[in-house]
PDB file of C-alpha atoms in Angstrom:
ATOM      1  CA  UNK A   1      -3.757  -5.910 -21.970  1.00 68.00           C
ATOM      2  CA  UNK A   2      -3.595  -8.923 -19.569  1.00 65.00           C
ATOM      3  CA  UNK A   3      -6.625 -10.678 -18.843  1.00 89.00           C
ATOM      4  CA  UNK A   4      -7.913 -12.602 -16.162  1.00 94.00           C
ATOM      5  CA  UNK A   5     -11.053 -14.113 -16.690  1.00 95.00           C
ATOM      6  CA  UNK A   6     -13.272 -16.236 -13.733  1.00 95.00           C
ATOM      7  CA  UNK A   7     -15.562 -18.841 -15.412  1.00 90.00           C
ATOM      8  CA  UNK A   8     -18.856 -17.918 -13.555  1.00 91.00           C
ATOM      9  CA  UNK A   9     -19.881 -14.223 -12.183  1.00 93.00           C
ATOM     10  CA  UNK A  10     -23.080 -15.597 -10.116  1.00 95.00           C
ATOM     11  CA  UNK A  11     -23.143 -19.257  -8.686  1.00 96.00           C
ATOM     12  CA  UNK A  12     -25.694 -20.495  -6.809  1.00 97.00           C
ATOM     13  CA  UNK A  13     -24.858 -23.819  -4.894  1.00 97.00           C
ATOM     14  CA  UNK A  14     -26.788 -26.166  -2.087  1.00 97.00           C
ATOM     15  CA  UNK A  15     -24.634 -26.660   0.930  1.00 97.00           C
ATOM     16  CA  UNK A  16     -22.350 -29.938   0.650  1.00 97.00           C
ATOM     17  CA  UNK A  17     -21.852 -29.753  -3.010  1.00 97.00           C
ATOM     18  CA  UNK A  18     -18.221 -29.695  -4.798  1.00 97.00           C
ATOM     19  CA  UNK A  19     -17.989 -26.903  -6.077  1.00 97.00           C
ATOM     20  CA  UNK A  20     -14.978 -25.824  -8.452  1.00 97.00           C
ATOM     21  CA  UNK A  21     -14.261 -22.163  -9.785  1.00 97.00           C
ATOM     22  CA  UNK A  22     -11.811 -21.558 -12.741  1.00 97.00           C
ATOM     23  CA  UNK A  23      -9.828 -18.508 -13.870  1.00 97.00           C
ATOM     24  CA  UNK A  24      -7.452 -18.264 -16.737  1.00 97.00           C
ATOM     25  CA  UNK A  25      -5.139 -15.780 -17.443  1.00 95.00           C
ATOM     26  CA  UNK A  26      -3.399 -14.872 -20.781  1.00 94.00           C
ATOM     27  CA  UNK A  27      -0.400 -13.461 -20.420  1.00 86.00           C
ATOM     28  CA  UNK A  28       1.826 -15.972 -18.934  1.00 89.00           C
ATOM     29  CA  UNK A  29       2.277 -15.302 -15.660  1.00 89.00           C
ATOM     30  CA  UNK A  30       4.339 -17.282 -13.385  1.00 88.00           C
ATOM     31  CA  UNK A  31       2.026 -16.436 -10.172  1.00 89.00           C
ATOM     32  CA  UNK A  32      -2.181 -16.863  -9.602  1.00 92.00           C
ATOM     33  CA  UNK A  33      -4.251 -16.135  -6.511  1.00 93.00           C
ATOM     34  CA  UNK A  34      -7.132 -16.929  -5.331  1.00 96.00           C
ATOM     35  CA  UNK A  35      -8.779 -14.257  -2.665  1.00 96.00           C
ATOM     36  CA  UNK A  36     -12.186 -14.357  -1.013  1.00 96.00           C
ATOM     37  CA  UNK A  37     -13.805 -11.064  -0.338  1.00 94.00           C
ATOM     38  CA  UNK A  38     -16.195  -9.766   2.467  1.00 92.00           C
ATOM     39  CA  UNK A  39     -17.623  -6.728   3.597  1.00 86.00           C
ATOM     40  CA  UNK A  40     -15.758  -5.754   6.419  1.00 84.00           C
ATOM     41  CA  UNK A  41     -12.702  -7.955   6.253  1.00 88.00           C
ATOM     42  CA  UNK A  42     -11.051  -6.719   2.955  1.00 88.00           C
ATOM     43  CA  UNK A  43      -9.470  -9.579   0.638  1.00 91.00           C
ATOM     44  CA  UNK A  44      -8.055 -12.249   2.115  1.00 92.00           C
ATOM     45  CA  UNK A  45      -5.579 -14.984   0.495  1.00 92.00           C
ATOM     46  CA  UNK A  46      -7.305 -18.413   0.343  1.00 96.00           C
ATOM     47  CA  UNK A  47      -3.941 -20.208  -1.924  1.00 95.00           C
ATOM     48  CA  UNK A  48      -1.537 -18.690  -4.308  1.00 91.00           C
ATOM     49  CA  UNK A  49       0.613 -20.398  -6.599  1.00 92.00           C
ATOM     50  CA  UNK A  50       3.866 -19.533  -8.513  1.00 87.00           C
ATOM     51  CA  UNK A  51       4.189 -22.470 -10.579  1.00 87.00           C
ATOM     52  CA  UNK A  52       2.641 -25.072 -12.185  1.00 90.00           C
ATOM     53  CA  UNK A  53       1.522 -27.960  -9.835  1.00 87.00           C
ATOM     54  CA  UNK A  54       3.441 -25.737  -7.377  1.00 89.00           C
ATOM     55  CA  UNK A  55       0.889 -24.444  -4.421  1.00 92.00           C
ATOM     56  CA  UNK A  56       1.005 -22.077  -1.028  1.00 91.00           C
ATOM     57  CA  UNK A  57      -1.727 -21.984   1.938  1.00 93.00           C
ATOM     58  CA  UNK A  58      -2.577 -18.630   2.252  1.00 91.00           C
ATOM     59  CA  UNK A  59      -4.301 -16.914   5.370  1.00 89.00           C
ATOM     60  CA  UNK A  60      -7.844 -19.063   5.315  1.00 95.00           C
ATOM     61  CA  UNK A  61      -6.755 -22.273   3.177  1.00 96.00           C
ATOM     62  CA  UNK A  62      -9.116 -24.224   5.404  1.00 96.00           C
ATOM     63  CA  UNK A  63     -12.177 -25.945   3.043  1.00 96.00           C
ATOM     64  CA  UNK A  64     -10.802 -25.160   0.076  1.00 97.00           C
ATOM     65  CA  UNK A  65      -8.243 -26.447  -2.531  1.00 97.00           C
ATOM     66  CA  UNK A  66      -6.536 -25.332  -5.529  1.00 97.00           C
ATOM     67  CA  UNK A  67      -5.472 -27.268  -8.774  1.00 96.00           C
ATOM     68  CA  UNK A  68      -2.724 -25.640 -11.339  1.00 96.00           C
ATOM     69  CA  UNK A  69      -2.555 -28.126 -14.071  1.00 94.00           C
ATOM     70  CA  UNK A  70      -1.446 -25.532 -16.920  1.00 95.00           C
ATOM     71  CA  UNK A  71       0.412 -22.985 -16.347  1.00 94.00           C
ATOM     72  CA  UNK A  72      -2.733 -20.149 -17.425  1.00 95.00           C
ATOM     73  CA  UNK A  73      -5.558 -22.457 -15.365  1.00 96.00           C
ATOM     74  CA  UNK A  74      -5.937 -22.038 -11.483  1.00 97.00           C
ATOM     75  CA  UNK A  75      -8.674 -23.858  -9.836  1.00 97.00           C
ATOM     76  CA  UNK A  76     -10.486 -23.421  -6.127  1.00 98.00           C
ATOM     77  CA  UNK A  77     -12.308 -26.465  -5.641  1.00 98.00           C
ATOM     78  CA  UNK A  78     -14.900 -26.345  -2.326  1.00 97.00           C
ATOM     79  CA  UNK A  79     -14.918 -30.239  -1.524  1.00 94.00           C
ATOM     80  CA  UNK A  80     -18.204 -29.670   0.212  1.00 96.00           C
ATOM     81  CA  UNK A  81     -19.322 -26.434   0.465  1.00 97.00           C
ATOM     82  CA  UNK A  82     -21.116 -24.670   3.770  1.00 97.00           C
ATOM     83  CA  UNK A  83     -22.994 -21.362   3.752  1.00 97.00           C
ATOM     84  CA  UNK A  84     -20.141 -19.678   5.625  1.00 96.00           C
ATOM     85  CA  UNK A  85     -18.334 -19.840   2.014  1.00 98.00           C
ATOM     86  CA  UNK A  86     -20.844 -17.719   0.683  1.00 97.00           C
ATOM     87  CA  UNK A  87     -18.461 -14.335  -0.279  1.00 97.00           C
ATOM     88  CA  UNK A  88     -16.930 -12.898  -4.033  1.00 96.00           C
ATOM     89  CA  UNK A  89     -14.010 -14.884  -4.977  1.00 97.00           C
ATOM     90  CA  UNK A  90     -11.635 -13.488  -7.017  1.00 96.00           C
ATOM     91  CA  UNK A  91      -8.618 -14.854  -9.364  1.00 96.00           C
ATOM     92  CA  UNK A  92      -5.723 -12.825  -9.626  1.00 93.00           C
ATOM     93  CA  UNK A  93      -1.638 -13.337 -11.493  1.00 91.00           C
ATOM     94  CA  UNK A  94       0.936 -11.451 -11.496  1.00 88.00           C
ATOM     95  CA  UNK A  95       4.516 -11.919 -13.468  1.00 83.00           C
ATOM     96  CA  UNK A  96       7.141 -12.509 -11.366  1.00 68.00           C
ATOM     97  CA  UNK A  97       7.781 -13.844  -8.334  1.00 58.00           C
ATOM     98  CA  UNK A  98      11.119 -12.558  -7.486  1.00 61.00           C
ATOM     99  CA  UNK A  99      10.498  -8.761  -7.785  1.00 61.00           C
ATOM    100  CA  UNK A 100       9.331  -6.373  -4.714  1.00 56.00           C
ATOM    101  CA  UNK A 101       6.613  -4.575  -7.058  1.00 65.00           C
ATOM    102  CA  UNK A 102       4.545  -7.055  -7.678  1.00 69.00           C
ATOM    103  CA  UNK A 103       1.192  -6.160  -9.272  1.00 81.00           C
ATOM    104  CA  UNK A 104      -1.289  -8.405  -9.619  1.00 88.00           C
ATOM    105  CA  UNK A 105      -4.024  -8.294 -12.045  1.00 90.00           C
ATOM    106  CA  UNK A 106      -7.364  -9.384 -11.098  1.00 92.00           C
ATOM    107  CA  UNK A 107     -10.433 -11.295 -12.587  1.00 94.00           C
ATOM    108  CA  UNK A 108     -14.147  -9.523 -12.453  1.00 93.00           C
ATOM    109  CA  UNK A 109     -14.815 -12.201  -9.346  1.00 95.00           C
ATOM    110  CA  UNK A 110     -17.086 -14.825  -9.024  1.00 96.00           C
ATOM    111  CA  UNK A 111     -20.207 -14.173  -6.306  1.00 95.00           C
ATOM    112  CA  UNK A 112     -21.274 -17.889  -4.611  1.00 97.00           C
ATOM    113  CA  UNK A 113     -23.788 -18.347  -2.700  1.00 97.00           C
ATOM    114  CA  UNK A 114     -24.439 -21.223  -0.791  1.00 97.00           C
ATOM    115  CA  UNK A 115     -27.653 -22.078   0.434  1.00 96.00           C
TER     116      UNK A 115
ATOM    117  CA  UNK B   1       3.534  -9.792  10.735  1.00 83.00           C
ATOM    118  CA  UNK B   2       2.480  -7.686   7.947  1.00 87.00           C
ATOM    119  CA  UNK B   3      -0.681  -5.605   8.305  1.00 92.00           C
ATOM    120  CA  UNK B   4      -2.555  -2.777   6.581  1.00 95.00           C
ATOM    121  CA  UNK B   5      -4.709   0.241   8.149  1.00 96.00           C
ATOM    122  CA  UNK B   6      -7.370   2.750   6.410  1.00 95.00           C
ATOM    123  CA  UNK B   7      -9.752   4.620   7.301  1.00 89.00           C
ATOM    124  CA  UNK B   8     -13.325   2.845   7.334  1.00 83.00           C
ATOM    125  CA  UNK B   9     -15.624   4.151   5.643  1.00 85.00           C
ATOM    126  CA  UNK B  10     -17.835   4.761   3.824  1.00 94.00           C
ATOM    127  CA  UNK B  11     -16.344   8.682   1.951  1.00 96.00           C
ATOM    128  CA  UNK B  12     -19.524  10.277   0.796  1.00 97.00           C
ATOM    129  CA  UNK B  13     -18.393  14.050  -0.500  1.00 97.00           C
ATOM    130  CA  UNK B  14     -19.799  15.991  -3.518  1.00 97.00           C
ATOM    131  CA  UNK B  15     -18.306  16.328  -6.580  1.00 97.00           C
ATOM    132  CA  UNK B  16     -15.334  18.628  -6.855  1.00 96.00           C
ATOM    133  CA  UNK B  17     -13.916  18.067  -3.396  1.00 97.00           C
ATOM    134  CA  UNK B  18     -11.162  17.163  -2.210  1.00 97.00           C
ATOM    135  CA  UNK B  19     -10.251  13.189  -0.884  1.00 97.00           C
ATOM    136  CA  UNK B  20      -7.627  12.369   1.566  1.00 97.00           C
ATOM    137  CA  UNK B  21      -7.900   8.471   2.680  1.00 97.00           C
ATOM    138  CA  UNK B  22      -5.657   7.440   4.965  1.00 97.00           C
ATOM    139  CA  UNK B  23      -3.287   4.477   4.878  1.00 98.00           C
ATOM    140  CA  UNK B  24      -0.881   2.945   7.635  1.00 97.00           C
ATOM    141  CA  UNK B  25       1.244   0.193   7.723  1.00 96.00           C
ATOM    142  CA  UNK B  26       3.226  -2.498  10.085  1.00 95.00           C
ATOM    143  CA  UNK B  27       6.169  -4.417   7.620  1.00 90.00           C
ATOM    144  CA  UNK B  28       9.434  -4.746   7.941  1.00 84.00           C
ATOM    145  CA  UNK B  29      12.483  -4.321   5.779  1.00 82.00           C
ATOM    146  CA  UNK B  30      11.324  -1.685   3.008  1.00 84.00           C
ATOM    147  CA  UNK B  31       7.381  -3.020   1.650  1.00 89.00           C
ATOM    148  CA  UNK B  32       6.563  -1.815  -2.059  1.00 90.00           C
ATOM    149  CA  UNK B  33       3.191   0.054  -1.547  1.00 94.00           C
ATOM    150  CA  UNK B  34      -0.027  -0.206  -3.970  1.00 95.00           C
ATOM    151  CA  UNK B  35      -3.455   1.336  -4.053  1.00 97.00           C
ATOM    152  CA  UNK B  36      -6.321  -0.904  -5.688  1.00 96.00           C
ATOM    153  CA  UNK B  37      -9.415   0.789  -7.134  1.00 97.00           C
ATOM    154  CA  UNK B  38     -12.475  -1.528  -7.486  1.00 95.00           C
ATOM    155  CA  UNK B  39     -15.149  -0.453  -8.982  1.00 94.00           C
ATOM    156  CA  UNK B  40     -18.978  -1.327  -9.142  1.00 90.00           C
ATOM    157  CA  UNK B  41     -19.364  -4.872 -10.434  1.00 85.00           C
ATOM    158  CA  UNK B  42     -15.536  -5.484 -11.196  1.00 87.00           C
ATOM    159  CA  UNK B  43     -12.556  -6.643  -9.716  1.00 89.00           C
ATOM    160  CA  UNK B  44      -9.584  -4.816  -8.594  1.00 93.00           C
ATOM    161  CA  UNK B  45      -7.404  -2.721 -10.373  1.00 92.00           C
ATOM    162  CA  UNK B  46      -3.650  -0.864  -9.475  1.00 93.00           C
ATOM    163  CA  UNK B  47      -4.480   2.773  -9.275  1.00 96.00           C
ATOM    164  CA  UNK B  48      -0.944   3.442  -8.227  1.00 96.00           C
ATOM    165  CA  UNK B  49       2.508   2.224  -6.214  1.00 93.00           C
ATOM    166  CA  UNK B  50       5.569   3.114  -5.086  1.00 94.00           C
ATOM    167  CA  UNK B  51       8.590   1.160  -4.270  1.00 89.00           C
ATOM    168  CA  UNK B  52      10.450   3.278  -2.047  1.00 89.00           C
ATOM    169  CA  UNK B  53      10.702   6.009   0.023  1.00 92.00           C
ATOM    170  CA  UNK B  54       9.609   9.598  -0.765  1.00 94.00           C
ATOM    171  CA  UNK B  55       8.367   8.343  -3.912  1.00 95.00           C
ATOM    172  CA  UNK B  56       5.504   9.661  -4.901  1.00 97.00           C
ATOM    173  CA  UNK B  57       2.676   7.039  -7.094  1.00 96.00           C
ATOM    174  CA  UNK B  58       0.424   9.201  -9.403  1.00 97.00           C
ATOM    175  CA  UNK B  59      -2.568   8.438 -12.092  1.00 96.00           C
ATOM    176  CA  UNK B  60      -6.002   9.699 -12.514  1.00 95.00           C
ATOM    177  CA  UNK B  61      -5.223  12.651 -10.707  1.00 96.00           C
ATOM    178  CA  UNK B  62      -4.788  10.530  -7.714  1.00 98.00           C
ATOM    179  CA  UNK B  63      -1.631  11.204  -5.433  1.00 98.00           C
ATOM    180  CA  UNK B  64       0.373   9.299  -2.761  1.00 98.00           C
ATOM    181  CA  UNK B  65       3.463   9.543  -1.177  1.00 98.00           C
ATOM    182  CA  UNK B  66       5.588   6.884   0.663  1.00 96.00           C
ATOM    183  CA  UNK B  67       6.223   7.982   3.897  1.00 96.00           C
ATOM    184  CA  UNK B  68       8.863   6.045   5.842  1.00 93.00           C
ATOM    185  CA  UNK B  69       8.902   7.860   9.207  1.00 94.00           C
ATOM    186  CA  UNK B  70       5.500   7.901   9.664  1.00 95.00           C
ATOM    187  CA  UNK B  71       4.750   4.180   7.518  1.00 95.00           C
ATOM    188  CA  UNK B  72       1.778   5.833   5.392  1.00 97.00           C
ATOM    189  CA  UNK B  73       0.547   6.048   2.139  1.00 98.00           C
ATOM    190  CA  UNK B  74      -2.627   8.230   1.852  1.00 98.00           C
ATOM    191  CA  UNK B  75      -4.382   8.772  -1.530  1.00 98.00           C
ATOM    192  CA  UNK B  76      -5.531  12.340  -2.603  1.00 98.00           C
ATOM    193  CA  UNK B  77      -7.254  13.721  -5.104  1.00 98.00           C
ATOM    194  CA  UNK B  78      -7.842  17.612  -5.459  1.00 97.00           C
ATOM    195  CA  UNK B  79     -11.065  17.344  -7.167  1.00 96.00           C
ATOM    196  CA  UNK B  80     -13.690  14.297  -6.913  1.00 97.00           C
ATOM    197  CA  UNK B  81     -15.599  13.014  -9.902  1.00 97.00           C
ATOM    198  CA  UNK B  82     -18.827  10.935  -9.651  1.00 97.00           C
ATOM    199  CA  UNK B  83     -16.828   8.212 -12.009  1.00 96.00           C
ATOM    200  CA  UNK B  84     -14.567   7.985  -9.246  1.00 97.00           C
ATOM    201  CA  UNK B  85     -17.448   6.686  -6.625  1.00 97.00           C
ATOM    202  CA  UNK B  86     -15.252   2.838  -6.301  1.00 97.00           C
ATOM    203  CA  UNK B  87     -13.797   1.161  -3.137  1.00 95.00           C
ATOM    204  CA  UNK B  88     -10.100   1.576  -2.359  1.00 97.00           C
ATOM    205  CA  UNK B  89      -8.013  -0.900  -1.129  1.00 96.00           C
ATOM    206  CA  UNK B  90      -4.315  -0.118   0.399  1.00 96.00           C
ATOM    207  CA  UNK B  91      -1.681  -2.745   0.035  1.00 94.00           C
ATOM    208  CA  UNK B  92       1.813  -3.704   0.681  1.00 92.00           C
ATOM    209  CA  UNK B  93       4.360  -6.378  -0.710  1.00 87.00           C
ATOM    210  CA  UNK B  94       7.722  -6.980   0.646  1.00 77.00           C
ATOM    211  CA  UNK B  95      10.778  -8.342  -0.538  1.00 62.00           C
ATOM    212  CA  UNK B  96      10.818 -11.411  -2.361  1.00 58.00           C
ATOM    213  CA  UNK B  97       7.792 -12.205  -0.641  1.00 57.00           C
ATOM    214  CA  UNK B  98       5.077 -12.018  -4.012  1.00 69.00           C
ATOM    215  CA  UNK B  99       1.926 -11.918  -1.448  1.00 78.00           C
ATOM    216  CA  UNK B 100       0.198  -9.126  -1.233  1.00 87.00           C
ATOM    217  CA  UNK B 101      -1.536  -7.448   2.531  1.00 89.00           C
ATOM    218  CA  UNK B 102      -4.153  -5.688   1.682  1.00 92.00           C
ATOM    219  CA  UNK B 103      -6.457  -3.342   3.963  1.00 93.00           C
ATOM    220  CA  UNK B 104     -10.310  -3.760   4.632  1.00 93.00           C
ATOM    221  CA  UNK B 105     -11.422  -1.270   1.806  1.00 94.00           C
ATOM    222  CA  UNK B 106     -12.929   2.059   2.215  1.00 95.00           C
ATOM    223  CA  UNK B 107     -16.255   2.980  -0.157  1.00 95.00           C
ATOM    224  CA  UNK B 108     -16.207   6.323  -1.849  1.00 97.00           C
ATOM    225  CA  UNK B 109     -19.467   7.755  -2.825  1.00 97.00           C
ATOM    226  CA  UNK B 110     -19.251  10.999  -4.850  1.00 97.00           C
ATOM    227  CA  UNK B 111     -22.439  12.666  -5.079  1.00 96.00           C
ATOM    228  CA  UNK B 112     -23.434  15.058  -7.908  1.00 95.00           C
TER     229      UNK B 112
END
């Protein structure tokens, strides 16, 4: 079974901290996400990448970046977070990036909150 | 661009009946479609998919069908479980394009 593990379910952070999130996956996928999730506005697609040291803006890139060092490592880094990044974050991969069906497995999330 | 439409929520029904939620979407070309099942405390997982018209995606005793003419993709299920109380997320991919769209999520409550 592929795995995608976050390193933190619960964070608690104080507003202008860095603040980095990790998620490995095992199965050596080419592709990793990173989504933030809020009631009311689904998932949206902070940064995706599909290789290593490769990287995308997504839809809401702004105060965030990513770092993909290793191919199975995909960071979000919060340079200085703000309580309007309080949400679940979640880490996702999927295999390849060529192909129409394009599942993507996803981590159990990580829930920051920003105070 | 690409977008995604269900039906808000929240789904409360009892157990035993049936579910319908509703899916449309805006893509061009010919999207893959997905439905995501989260459930309490976890993160997503594929419930389903189909990568094509008329196809129909199937698991759990879940059902959808790909629609072109009328660009849906709405779950069913004949007979609701309490295990099966999650939210559902609709998606779409297209093309070489490896993002996924998803929609906002509707909660399903199934009561005993």
């Amino acid at each position: 079974d592929v795995k995608v593990t976050q390193s933190s379910r619960y964070l608690v952070k104080r507003t202008g901290e860095k603040v980095f999130l990790e998620c490995v996956q095992d199965m050596d996928h080419e592709n990793m996400f990173w989504y933030r999730q809020d009631p009311g506005l689904g998932l949206r697609l902070i940064y995706f990448s599909y290789d290593v040291k490769m990287k995308e803006k997504g839809d809401i890139p702004e105060g965030y970046s990513v770092s993909r060092e290793k191919k199975e490592r995909f960071s979000l880094i919060l340079e200085s977070a703000s309580t309007n990044q309080t949400s679940m974050y979640l880490c996702a991969s999927s295999l390849d990036s060529r192909s129409s069906y394009n599942e993507q497995f996803f981590g159990p999330g990580t829930r920051l909150t920003v105070l | 661009g690409d977008s995604v439409t269900q039906m808000e929520g929240p789904v409360t029904l009892s157990e035993e009946a049936f579910l319908t939620i509703n899916c449309t979407y805006t893509a061009t070309g010919y999207p893959s479609l997905f439905w995501y099942v989260q459930y309490p405390g976890e993160g997503l997982q594929l419930l389903l998919k189909a990568t094509k018209a008329d196809d129909k995606g199937s698991n759990k005793g879940f059902e959808a069908t790909y629609r072109k003419e009328t660009t849906s993709f709405h779950l069913e299920k004949g007979s609701v479980q309490v295990s099966d109380s999650a939210v559902y997320f609709c998606a779409l991919s297209r093309g070489s394009n490896y993002k996924l769209t998803f929609g906002k999520g509707t909660l399903l409550t199934v009561n005993p």
